[in-house]
Every structure is written in C-alpha cells, then in structure tokens.
Amino acid sequence: MTNGYEINVEDIKKDFPIFKINMSGKPLVYLDSAATSQKPQQVIDSIVKYYSEYNANIHRGIYDIAERATEEYTNSKEKLANLIGANSVRNIVYVRNTTEAINLVALSWGNTNIEKGDHILISDMEHHSNLVPWQLLAKRKGAILDYIKLDSNNEKFDMENFKENLEKNPKIVAVTHASNVLGTINDVKYITKEAKKHGSVVLVDGAQSAPHIPVNVKSIGCDFFALSAHKMLGPTGIGALYGTEEILSSMEPLFGGGDMIDAVTRYSHSWNSLPWKFEAGTSNIEGGIAFGAAIDYLNTVGMEKIRRHEEKLVKYALESLESIKNIEIYGPKKDETSIKSGVVSFGINGAHPHDVAEIFNSEGIAIRAGHHCAMPLVTEVLRKGAVSRMSFYLYNNEEDIDKAVAAISKVKKIFHLE
Ligand SMILES: Cc1ncc(COP(=O)(O)O)c(C=O)c1O
C-alpha cells in the first residue's frame, strides 16, 4: 500500500480469477465496474457449493438440504438489510436487478397511486431504468413527468429548479444516488427531506451507490431504494428493492403464483407476509446465496475503506486527466471529489469515443463508450453522441490510471492530435 491507500490492491486482485487473464495480449486492466463488477473466488465458490452440496428449492422441503438452502437465501437478505441499514428482511424484496426493482414500484405502487394529472419528478441525470418505467406509467395514467435540471456546469442538480418542481407536489420523486455518467453523488437525504414536506414518496436508484459508498436507507429516509448485485461483486440476475414496511404492505403483488401466497381456494387467495408476497415462483436461489457471499466480501474490506480508496483514485485520475490538453471531463472535477463516485467520463477532442475504447482495448484496458443508457443526459444535456467512461472499484490502483493515461497518448498519436 502506498500514498495513503488503505486497500492492498495486489492482495485483493489475488481473489479475482479474472485478473489472471490477458486481453489483447496484455494483463487485463478493468475500468468498467459501473457496467458490472468482477467477482471474487468466494462468490464463484458459493455458487458451486450450493449446487454441489445443498441444491434444493427454498420454502418448500423440510429435509436438511432444503432447510439449509432456505436459511442461506434468507441470510443473504439479512446481510443486505444490515449493509444498507434496513430494519429486517421484511424490507428486502429480491428481484432481477435495479431495473426490475424500479419497474415493480412503477407498476404496483404506480398503478394504484398515480392518477391523471399527477406529477412524477425525476431528473436529467437518470439511467434509462429510472426513466422509461416512469414514462410508461405517465403514459398509462395521463400523468406529467417533470425533470430536475442540472446546474450550469452540468455537474449537479440545480436545487432551485428542484424546489420549483416540488411546488407541483409530485406524487413520487425518483432520483439516482450516484450518476453512472457524471459520477455525481447526490444529497439524497436532503432531497428526501424536502420532498417529504410536499408529501412525495421517494425512490432512490442505488445501482451506483450501494456498491461503492456506505448507505443507510433509514438515515436517507427514502421509501424505496433499488440496487443490483452484479455491480457489487455479486452475480447477475439478482438485485433488490428495499421498501419501508408501511409502503410495501400497502402495495399489491405484481406476479401471482407459488410462494407469494398464504392460502388459495378455487376463487380467491391471500398473500404471504413481507417480503415474500412480491416473490412469485422459484427464486434465483444461487444468485441470492452468492449475493450474500459478495456482501461478506464487501464487509471484510469495509465500505468506508472502499469509498476512501475510490475517492483517492478518482482524485488521482482527475488530476492526471485535467493536465492533458484537449480533454473534456464531465461531472464534478478534482476539487469536488467528496461528491464524486469512482466514475470519470471524458471526451478527447478529435477522436470518437468508440475509437478511444478500441485503442484502450488494444492496450488491455476495458472502458465503456456510448450513451451509457442515459441518452437524455448524454445527447440532450451534454450534447454529445457518446462519451468514454472509466470506472473504478476496490481492485483498481494508480497504475491502472497511469496505463489509461498512456492509452490516451496513443489515441492522440494515432489521430495526430495535440
Ligand atoms: C444509475 C443506474 N441505474 C440503474 C441501472 C440499471 O442496472 P441494471 O441493469 O442492473 O438493472 C444502472 C446500470 O448501469 C445504473 O448505472
């Protein structure tokens, strides 16, 4: 560990088998954790262990391995509840991902609570998964979709505009905790407090925060919080919707079938208790169990440490990039890393982001280029067709950033740029 970093990246990397591979004949430098994170051996092993030692359905059998599967799956929810400061597993609904969590709210809560002419408030910083479900709901119901504008630098919410929008008493305010393009960490606690003064329900999209910063849903005060396991060292196909007991109890299940019922007669049924009334059919059992192993890993390192590590890295990256000519950086800059997650989007004047990503690939570096599933932000606010993005996690270090900077020099050389 050097320069005050508290995480020993060399040790951490030993836990991630992917770092044994080469890409384009070079050791892999993975700078795309905002898209999906890499998985430690502990998570991979937990899946193999489930299938080879106690594969059985949950909530059904009373034999030993079925009870163990049920216990491990429920334990995983308990671990998640603790990680995000929820009261209990009753607040944790397992779904496929953040997208499904938000759609569940828009469909179940939205169908009952939104009427013609109601306002729904989101922002200009949203990923499509916290945007399209609200467009669909607004269309179904004849509701009005409003957007919190960004400030003049396109870095943060324009708080005056947020307050003006609140005057319309939106039924729901749904905003991202951390932007997957700008890296901005929004003050969701303050946003919730203000929204509550207007009687709004608040949903926080935690896809980019839960993996990287300590989260406490009770301290935020939101009604809903959505996240994806695959962005936080866990497997794909599993994510969670946190909801307060009050709001989840008031909602109807979206799907009917096995496991979500208490009793069924030929013409009626009653619902299972929380959170199971929202989980019809056989669950993603291996996913839930492996998510538990991912949370164990995060806890062993410590969320505070992960955040400090990424803040140092992002500062280093911004300092390095800001000193290069003809580079545009989007989102908060090096003097505002306290509100910047480990996401750095940039453009090199004169080179298309897709070409930049190709050249990075030839150096063994994985970055993403495109609209990042945030088209209104990238095309309408930033007025770009695409941007390049590097994103960091606990297995990245300054050496990775140095390699990215060298790749930028290669781009400039190839395109004869200054
Ligand atoms: C801010 C944000 N919200 C939501 C999502 C959607 O996550 P998922 O595809 O896992 O549903 C993403 C994915 O990149 C994201 O960055």
Short mmCIF file of C-alpha atoms and ligand atoms in Angstrom, two decimals:
data_model
loop_
_atom_site.label_atom_id
_atom_site.label_comp_id
_atom_site.label_asym_id
_atom_site.label_seq_id
_atom_site.Cartn_x
_atom_site.Cartn_y
_atom_site.Cartn_z
CA MET A 1 0.00 0.00 0.00
CA THR A 2 1.36 3.37 -0.98
CA ASN A 3 0.42 7.05 -0.85
CA GLY A 4 -2.04 6.57 1.99
CA TYR A 5 -4.18 3.95 0.26
CA GLU A 6 -5.70 1.59 2.83
CA ILE A 7 -6.57 -1.25 0.44
CA ASN A 8 -3.83 -3.54 -0.77
CA VAL A 9 -4.89 -3.97 -4.38
CA GLU A 10 -2.28 -6.65 -5.09
CA ASP A 11 -3.81 -8.82 -2.36
CA ILE A 12 -7.38 -8.06 -3.44
CA LYS A 13 -6.58 -8.98 -7.06
CA LYS A 14 -5.49 -12.46 -5.96
CA ASP A 15 -9.14 -13.11 -5.01
CA PHE A 16 -10.39 -12.26 -8.51
CA PRO A 17 -9.53 -15.00 -11.04
CA ILE A 18 -10.33 -12.69 -13.99
CA PHE A 19 -7.09 -10.80 -13.32
CA LYS A 20 -5.12 -13.87 -14.41
CA ILE A 21 -6.29 -13.36 -18.00
CA ASN A 22 -4.75 -11.22 -20.69
CA MET A 23 -6.71 -9.01 -23.05
CA SER A 24 -5.07 -8.10 -26.37
CA GLY A 25 -2.04 -9.95 -25.02
CA LYS A 26 -1.74 -7.60 -22.01
CA PRO A 27 -2.74 -8.07 -18.38
CA LEU A 28 -6.38 -7.01 -18.01
CA VAL A 29 -6.99 -3.50 -16.68
CA TYR A 30 -10.67 -3.42 -15.83
CA LEU A 31 -12.12 0.09 -15.76
CA ASP A 32 -15.76 -0.75 -16.38
CA SER A 33 -17.13 -1.65 -12.95
CA ALA A 34 -20.02 0.79 -13.35
CA ALA A 35 -21.32 -1.59 -16.03
CA THR A 36 -20.68 -4.70 -13.96
CA SER A 37 -18.10 -5.59 -11.33
CA GLN A 38 -15.70 -8.52 -11.36
CA LYS A 39 -16.38 -11.43 -8.96
CA PRO A 40 -14.11 -12.77 -6.24
CA GLN A 41 -13.45 -16.51 -5.96
CA GLN A 42 -15.50 -16.56 -2.74
CA VAL A 43 -18.62 -15.58 -4.71
CA ILE A 44 -17.92 -18.07 -7.50
CA ASP A 45 -17.29 -20.82 -4.92
CA SER A 46 -20.58 -20.11 -3.14
CA ILE A 47 -22.47 -20.96 -6.35
CA VAL A 48 -20.55 -24.22 -6.85
CA LYS A 49 -21.08 -25.10 -3.20
CA TYR A 50 -24.84 -24.56 -3.39
CA TYR A 51 -25.21 -26.78 -6.46
CA SER A 52 -22.83 -29.45 -5.26
CA GLU A 53 -23.70 -29.59 -1.54
CA TYR A 54 -27.26 -28.40 -0.85
CA ASN A 55 -29.17 -27.80 -4.07
CA ALA A 56 -32.89 -27.79 -3.20
CA ASN A 57 -35.82 -25.42 -3.57
CA ILE A 58 -36.48 -22.93 -0.76
CA HIS A 59 -39.57 -22.53 1.44
CA ARG A 60 -40.82 -25.99 0.47
CA GLY A 61 -38.94 -29.08 1.61
CA ILE A 62 -38.49 -29.93 5.28
CA TYR A 63 -35.43 -32.10 4.64
CA ASP A 64 -31.98 -30.89 5.68
CA ILE A 65 -30.62 -29.56 2.39
CA ALA A 66 -33.86 -27.68 1.62
CA GLU A 67 -33.73 -26.08 5.04
CA ARG A 68 -30.12 -25.12 4.50
CA ALA A 69 -30.91 -23.56 1.10
CA THR A 70 -33.78 -21.57 2.66
CA GLU A 71 -31.55 -20.45 5.50
CA GLU A 72 -28.67 -19.33 3.26
CA TYR A 73 -31.05 -17.46 0.93
CA THR A 74 -32.74 -15.68 3.86
CA ASN A 75 -29.35 -14.98 5.47
CA SER A 76 -28.33 -13.19 2.31
CA LYS A 77 -31.31 -10.84 2.72
CA GLU A 78 -30.36 -10.29 6.33
CA LYS A 79 -26.83 -9.37 5.25
CA LEU A 80 -28.20 -6.92 2.70
CA ALA A 81 -30.59 -5.42 5.26
CA ASN A 82 -27.60 -4.83 7.57
CA LEU A 83 -25.43 -3.46 4.76
CA ILE A 84 -27.95 -0.77 3.80
CA GLY A 85 -29.33 -0.10 7.28
CA ALA A 86 -32.80 -1.60 6.77
CA ASN A 87 -34.79 -2.92 9.72
CA SER A 88 -35.13 -6.52 8.58
CA VAL A 89 -35.55 -8.97 5.73
CA ARG A 90 -39.19 -7.86 5.57
CA ASN A 91 -37.94 -4.73 3.82
CA ILE A 92 -35.89 -6.60 1.20
CA VAL A 93 -37.56 -7.92 -1.96
CA TYR A 94 -35.26 -9.84 -4.27
CA VAL A 95 -35.73 -9.09 -7.96
CA ARG A 96 -33.52 -9.50 -11.03
CA ASN A 97 -31.83 -6.10 -10.91
CA THR A 98 -32.30 -2.37 -10.29
CA THR A 99 -34.37 -2.09 -13.45
CA GLU A 100 -36.86 -4.68 -12.23
CA ALA A 101 -37.00 -3.09 -8.78
CA ILE A 102 -37.97 0.29 -10.25
CA ASN A 103 -40.46 -1.27 -12.65
CA LEU A 104 -42.03 -3.13 -9.73
CA VAL A 105 -42.63 0.21 -8.00
CA ALA A 106 -43.90 1.93 -11.15
CA LEU A 107 -46.28 -0.94 -11.87
CA SER A 108 -47.50 -1.90 -8.42
CA TRP A 109 -47.34 1.33 -6.40
CA GLY A 110 -47.75 3.48 -9.53
CA ASN A 111 -50.87 1.79 -10.85
CA THR A 112 -52.68 2.29 -7.54
CA ASN A 113 -51.40 5.71 -6.58
CA ILE A 114 -50.90 7.72 -9.77
CA GLU A 115 -53.85 9.42 -11.42
CA LYS A 116 -54.40 11.66 -14.44
CA GLY A 117 -52.68 15.00 -14.00
CA ASP A 118 -50.40 13.85 -11.15
CA HIS A 119 -46.76 14.89 -11.29
CA ILE A 120 -43.84 12.44 -11.26
CA LEU A 121 -40.44 14.03 -10.65
CA ILE A 122 -37.20 12.50 -11.91
CA SER A 123 -34.00 14.24 -13.09
CA ASP A 124 -31.84 14.94 -16.11
CA MET A 125 -29.23 12.57 -14.66
CA GLU A 126 -31.18 9.33 -14.79
CA HIS A 127 -30.26 5.99 -16.28
CA HIS A 128 -33.00 4.68 -18.59
CA SER A 129 -34.06 2.24 -15.89
CA ASN A 130 -35.16 5.15 -13.68
CA LEU A 131 -36.72 6.98 -16.60
CA VAL A 132 -38.55 4.68 -19.01
CA PRO A 133 -40.70 3.00 -16.28
CA TRP A 134 -41.95 6.49 -15.31
CA GLN A 135 -42.57 7.43 -18.95
CA LEU A 136 -44.63 4.26 -19.30
CA LEU A 137 -46.55 4.97 -16.09
CA ALA A 138 -47.18 8.60 -17.08
CA LYS A 139 -48.50 7.44 -20.44
CA ARG A 140 -50.77 4.78 -18.90
CA LYS A 141 -52.23 7.21 -16.41
CA GLY A 142 -52.09 10.57 -18.15
CA ALA A 143 -49.65 11.81 -15.50
CA ILE A 144 -47.00 14.51 -16.04
CA LEU A 145 -43.30 13.69 -15.98
CA ASP A 146 -41.04 16.51 -14.75
CA TYR A 147 -37.24 16.69 -14.68
CA ILE A 148 -34.89 18.31 -12.19
CA LYS A 149 -32.48 20.31 -14.36
CA LEU A 150 -28.72 20.30 -13.86
CA ASP A 151 -26.67 23.35 -12.87
CA SER A 152 -24.92 25.47 -15.49
CA ASN A 153 -21.82 23.21 -15.42
CA ASN A 154 -23.95 20.09 -15.94
CA GLU A 155 -22.47 18.58 -12.80
CA LYS A 156 -25.13 18.64 -10.07
CA PHE A 157 -28.84 19.16 -9.62
CA ASP A 158 -29.99 22.77 -9.88
CA MET A 159 -31.51 22.93 -6.40
CA GLU A 160 -33.63 25.98 -7.22
CA ASN A 161 -35.17 24.03 -10.05
CA PHE A 162 -35.69 21.06 -7.72
CA LYS A 163 -37.58 23.30 -5.28
CA GLU A 164 -39.68 24.79 -8.09
CA ASN A 165 -40.62 21.29 -9.20
CA LEU A 166 -41.59 20.38 -5.64
CA GLU A 167 -44.17 23.18 -5.68
CA LYS A 168 -46.14 20.92 -8.05
CA ASN A 169 -46.38 18.41 -5.18
CA PRO A 170 -45.14 15.40 -7.15
CA LYS A 171 -46.61 12.08 -6.05
CA ILE A 172 -43.18 10.50 -6.36
CA VAL A 173 -39.62 11.80 -6.59
CA ALA A 174 -37.31 9.19 -8.15
CA VAL A 175 -33.63 10.11 -8.41
CA THR A 176 -30.28 8.44 -8.72
CA HIS A 177 -27.97 8.39 -5.70
CA ALA A 178 -24.87 8.43 -7.93
CA SER A 179 -24.79 9.18 -11.65
CA ASN A 180 -23.36 6.45 -13.87
CA VAL A 181 -22.09 9.12 -16.30
CA LEU A 182 -21.11 12.16 -14.25
CA GLY A 183 -20.17 10.31 -11.07
CA THR A 184 -22.08 12.94 -9.08
CA ILE A 185 -23.18 11.73 -5.66
CA ASN A 186 -26.50 13.41 -4.94
CA ASP A 187 -27.54 14.50 -1.47
CA VAL A 188 -30.48 12.12 -1.37
CA LYS A 189 -31.02 12.71 2.35
CA TYR A 190 -31.71 16.40 1.74
CA ILE A 191 -33.76 15.64 -1.39
CA THR A 192 -35.89 13.20 0.60
CA LYS A 193 -36.37 15.66 3.46
CA GLU A 194 -37.55 18.39 1.08
CA ALA A 195 -39.74 16.02 -0.95
CA LYS A 196 -41.41 14.74 2.21
CA LYS A 197 -42.51 18.30 3.05
CA HIS A 198 -44.63 18.05 -0.10
CA GLY A 199 -45.99 14.60 0.72
CA SER A 200 -43.99 12.88 -2.05
CA VAL A 201 -42.94 9.25 -1.96
CA VAL A 202 -39.18 8.99 -2.62
CA LEU A 203 -37.34 6.31 -4.60
CA VAL A 204 -33.55 6.29 -4.73
CA ASP A 205 -31.77 4.46 -7.54
CA GLY A 206 -28.81 2.99 -5.68
CA ALA A 207 -27.29 0.99 -8.56
CA GLN A 208 -24.12 3.11 -8.49
CA SER A 209 -24.02 3.95 -4.79
CA ALA A 210 -24.64 0.72 -2.87
CA PRO A 211 -21.52 -0.96 -4.34
CA HIS A 212 -19.23 1.99 -3.59
CA ILE A 213 -20.33 4.09 -0.62
CA PRO A 214 -21.77 3.34 2.79
CA VAL A 215 -25.57 3.52 2.52
CA ASN A 216 -28.16 3.84 5.25
CA VAL A 217 -31.70 3.85 3.93
CA LYS A 218 -33.18 4.84 7.27
CA SER A 219 -30.90 7.81 7.57
CA ILE A 220 -31.76 8.82 3.98
CA GLY A 221 -35.44 8.44 4.88
CA CYS A 222 -36.49 7.21 1.43
CA ASP A 223 -39.45 4.91 0.83
CA PHE A 224 -37.71 2.80 -1.82
CA PHE A 225 -34.09 2.02 -2.68
CA ALA A 226 -33.08 -0.11 -5.67
CA LEU A 227 -29.80 -1.93 -6.34
CA SER A 228 -28.15 -4.69 -8.43
CA ALA A 229 -25.89 -7.43 -7.04
CA HIS A 230 -23.80 -7.71 -10.20
CA LYS A 231 -22.39 -4.21 -9.68
CA MET A 232 -21.32 -5.09 -6.12
CA LEU A 233 -19.23 -8.25 -6.64
CA GLY A 234 -22.31 -10.49 -6.83
CA PRO A 235 -23.76 -12.46 -9.73
CA THR A 236 -26.08 -11.22 -12.48
CA GLY A 237 -29.80 -11.90 -12.26
CA ILE A 238 -30.27 -10.76 -8.67
CA GLY A 239 -30.97 -7.35 -7.21
CA ALA A 240 -33.12 -5.85 -4.53
CA LEU A 241 -35.91 -3.45 -3.86
CA TYR A 242 -35.82 -2.01 -0.36
CA GLY A 243 -39.13 -0.58 0.79
CA THR A 244 -40.40 0.62 4.13
CA GLU A 245 -42.76 -1.84 5.79
CA GLU A 246 -45.55 0.71 5.55
CA ILE A 247 -45.29 1.20 1.80
CA LEU A 248 -44.61 -2.45 0.89
CA SER A 249 -47.60 -3.51 3.00
CA SER A 250 -49.82 -1.08 1.11
CA MET A 251 -48.82 -2.47 -2.30
CA GLU A 252 -50.27 -5.29 -4.37
CA PRO A 253 -48.00 -8.05 -5.65
CA LEU A 254 -47.08 -7.79 -9.30
CA PHE A 255 -46.98 -11.50 -10.03
CA GLY A 256 -49.11 -14.33 -8.72
CA GLY A 257 -48.03 -17.93 -8.26
CA GLY A 258 -46.19 -20.17 -5.84
CA ASP A 259 -44.51 -18.79 -2.71
CA MET A 260 -46.28 -15.40 -2.77
CA ILE A 261 -49.49 -16.80 -1.28
CA ASP A 262 -50.66 -17.68 2.19
CA ALA A 263 -53.73 -19.70 1.17
CA VAL A 264 -55.55 -20.35 -2.09
CA THR A 265 -59.11 -21.51 -2.74
CA ARG A 266 -60.63 -22.06 -6.19
CA TYR A 267 -61.69 -18.42 -6.45
CA SER A 268 -59.56 -16.49 -4.02
CA HIS A 269 -56.21 -16.29 -2.35
CA SER A 270 -54.46 -14.42 0.42
CA TRP A 271 -50.92 -13.10 0.26
CA ASN A 272 -47.81 -14.30 2.00
CA SER A 273 -46.11 -11.99 4.50
CA LEU A 274 -43.42 -9.47 3.50
CA PRO A 275 -41.21 -9.68 1.54
CA TRP A 276 -42.32 -12.97 0.03
CA LYS A 277 -45.62 -11.66 -1.36
CA PHE A 278 -43.56 -9.99 -4.10
CA GLU A 279 -41.53 -13.09 -4.98
CA ALA A 280 -43.72 -15.44 -7.00
CA GLY A 281 -42.29 -18.74 -8.22
CA THR A 282 -38.91 -20.29 -7.62
CA SER A 283 -36.37 -17.61 -6.81
CA ASN A 284 -32.86 -17.11 -8.13
CA ILE A 285 -31.56 -19.18 -5.22
CA GLU A 286 -27.93 -19.45 -6.32
CA GLY A 287 -27.97 -15.70 -7.04
CA GLY A 288 -29.30 -14.82 -3.61
CA ILE A 289 -26.77 -17.05 -1.88
CA ALA A 290 -23.87 -15.72 -3.95
CA PHE A 291 -25.04 -12.15 -3.27
CA GLY A 292 -24.65 -12.99 0.42
CA ALA A 293 -21.06 -14.08 -0.24
CA ALA A 294 -20.44 -10.80 -2.11
CA ILE A 295 -21.74 -8.79 0.85
CA ASP A 296 -19.46 -10.78 3.18
CA TYR A 297 -16.54 -9.81 0.95
CA LEU A 298 -17.51 -6.13 0.92
CA ASN A 299 -17.87 -6.17 4.70
CA THR A 300 -14.47 -7.80 5.16
CA VAL A 301 -12.85 -4.95 3.26
CA GLY A 302 -15.26 -2.35 4.66
CA MET A 303 -17.48 0.08 2.78
CA GLU A 304 -15.86 3.14 4.34
CA LYS A 305 -12.45 1.94 3.18
CA ILE A 306 -13.77 1.21 -0.31
CA ARG A 307 -15.18 4.72 -0.55
CA ARG A 308 -11.90 6.30 0.65
CA HIS A 309 -9.95 4.16 -1.82
CA GLU A 310 -12.14 5.21 -4.74
CA GLU A 311 -12.12 8.86 -3.74
CA LYS A 312 -8.31 8.87 -3.76
CA LEU A 313 -8.27 7.08 -7.10
CA VAL A 314 -10.79 9.42 -8.67
CA LYS A 315 -8.80 12.43 -7.46
CA TYR A 316 -5.65 10.95 -8.97
CA ALA A 317 -7.48 10.23 -12.24
CA LEU A 318 -8.94 13.73 -12.44
CA GLU A 319 -5.59 15.36 -11.68
CA SER A 320 -3.96 13.23 -14.38
CA LEU A 321 -6.67 13.90 -16.98
CA GLU A 322 -7.12 17.58 -16.21
CA SER A 323 -3.46 18.16 -17.08
CA ILE A 324 -3.89 16.69 -20.58
CA LYS A 325 -4.69 19.08 -23.43
CA ASN A 326 -7.93 18.82 -25.40
CA ILE A 327 -9.73 16.59 -22.95
CA GLU A 328 -13.21 17.35 -21.74
CA ILE A 329 -14.25 15.86 -18.41
CA TYR A 330 -17.91 15.54 -17.47
CA GLY A 331 -19.24 15.84 -13.94
CA PRO A 332 -17.57 17.17 -10.77
CA LYS A 333 -13.82 17.88 -11.07
CA LYS A 334 -10.81 17.28 -8.80
CA ASP A 335 -11.79 19.89 -6.18
CA GLU A 336 -15.13 18.16 -5.62
CA THR A 337 -14.22 14.52 -5.18
CA SER A 338 -16.28 14.36 -1.98
CA ILE A 339 -19.36 14.32 -4.23
CA LYS A 340 -17.84 12.19 -6.99
CA SER A 341 -18.00 8.40 -7.15
CA GLY A 342 -15.35 6.37 -8.96
CA VAL A 343 -16.73 7.27 -12.38
CA VAL A 344 -14.87 9.52 -14.82
CA SER A 345 -16.44 10.26 -18.19
CA PHE A 346 -14.42 12.15 -20.73
CA GLY A 347 -14.05 13.09 -24.36
CA ILE A 348 -10.88 13.60 -26.41
CA ASN A 349 -11.43 16.38 -28.92
CA GLY A 350 -10.95 14.95 -32.41
CA ALA A 351 -11.36 11.26 -31.52
CA HIS A 352 -14.66 9.36 -31.42
CA PRO A 353 -15.29 7.65 -28.05
CA HIS A 354 -15.74 4.29 -29.78
CA ASP A 355 -12.30 4.63 -31.39
CA VAL A 356 -10.92 5.60 -27.99
CA ALA A 357 -12.42 2.45 -26.44
CA GLU A 358 -10.96 0.33 -29.27
CA ILE A 359 -7.49 1.73 -28.71
CA PHE A 360 -7.82 1.19 -24.95
CA ASN A 361 -8.82 -2.41 -25.72
CA SER A 362 -5.65 -2.86 -27.76
CA GLU A 363 -3.77 -1.91 -24.58
CA GLY A 364 -5.70 -4.45 -22.48
CA ILE A 365 -7.85 -1.76 -20.88
CA ALA A 366 -11.63 -2.19 -20.62
CA ILE A 367 -13.58 1.08 -20.68
CA ARG A 368 -17.05 1.85 -21.98
CA ALA A 369 -18.05 4.29 -24.68
CA GLY A 370 -21.55 5.32 -25.71
CA HIS A 371 -24.59 6.94 -24.17
CA HIS A 372 -24.37 4.71 -21.08
CA CYS A 373 -28.13 4.12 -21.04
CA ALA A 374 -28.60 7.78 -20.19
CA MET A 375 -29.46 9.22 -23.59
CA PRO A 376 -31.28 12.36 -22.41
CA LEU A 377 -28.25 13.26 -20.28
CA VAL A 378 -25.61 12.48 -22.90
CA THR A 379 -27.37 13.70 -26.03
CA GLU A 380 -29.71 16.46 -24.77
CA VAL A 381 -27.82 17.88 -21.77
CA LEU A 382 -24.15 17.24 -22.61
CA ARG A 383 -24.97 17.43 -26.34
CA LYS A 384 -22.65 14.55 -27.24
CA GLY A 385 -23.30 11.49 -29.36
CA ALA A 386 -21.23 9.40 -26.97
CA VAL A 387 -18.70 9.75 -24.16
CA SER A 388 -15.89 7.50 -22.89
CA ARG A 389 -16.07 6.31 -19.29
CA MET A 390 -13.59 4.84 -16.83
CA SER A 391 -14.99 3.48 -13.59
CA PHE A 392 -13.09 2.17 -10.59
CA TYR A 393 -13.53 -0.34 -7.80
CA LEU A 394 -11.58 -1.83 -4.95
CA TYR A 395 -9.33 -3.82 -7.33
CA ASN A 396 -8.04 -0.74 -9.18
CA ASN A 397 -4.94 1.28 -8.40
CA GLU A 398 -3.00 4.28 -9.68
CA GLU A 399 -1.04 2.04 -12.04
CA ASP A 400 -4.32 1.30 -13.88
CA ILE A 401 -4.89 5.03 -14.28
CA ASP A 402 -1.33 5.56 -15.50
CA LYS A 403 -1.97 2.92 -18.16
CA ALA A 404 -5.19 4.71 -19.16
CA VAL A 405 -3.28 8.00 -19.46
CA ALA A 406 -0.70 6.25 -21.67
CA ALA A 407 -3.56 4.90 -23.81
CA ILE A 408 -4.85 8.47 -24.22
CA SER A 409 -1.41 9.47 -25.53
CA LYS A 410 -1.63 6.58 -28.01
CA VAL A 411 -5.06 7.83 -29.17
CA LYS A 412 -3.63 11.29 -29.71
CA LYS A 413 -0.69 9.92 -31.64
CA ILE A 414 -2.87 7.78 -33.91
CA PHE A 415 -5.21 10.68 -34.66
CA HIS A 416 -2.40 13.26 -34.86
CA LEU A 417 -3.94 15.33 -32.08
CA GLU A 418 -2.17 17.81 -29.90
C1 LIG B 1 -27.61 4.59 -12.17
C2 LIG B 1 -28.07 3.28 -12.71
N1 LIG B 1 -29.34 2.89 -12.50
C3 LIG B 1 -29.80 1.72 -12.93
C4 LIG B 1 -29.01 0.85 -13.63
C5 LIG B 1 -29.58 -0.43 -14.12
O1 LIG B 1 -28.97 -1.52 -13.54
P1 LIG B 1 -29.37 -2.98 -14.03
O2 LIG B 1 -29.03 -3.06 -15.49
O3 LIG B 1 -28.55 -3.88 -13.19
O4 LIG B 1 -30.84 -3.12 -13.80
C6 LIG B 1 -27.68 1.20 -13.89
C7 LIG B 1 -26.80 0.31 -14.67
O5 LIG B 1 -25.79 0.69 -15.18
C8 LIG B 1 -27.21 2.45 -13.41
O6 LIG B 1 -25.95 2.83 -13.62
#
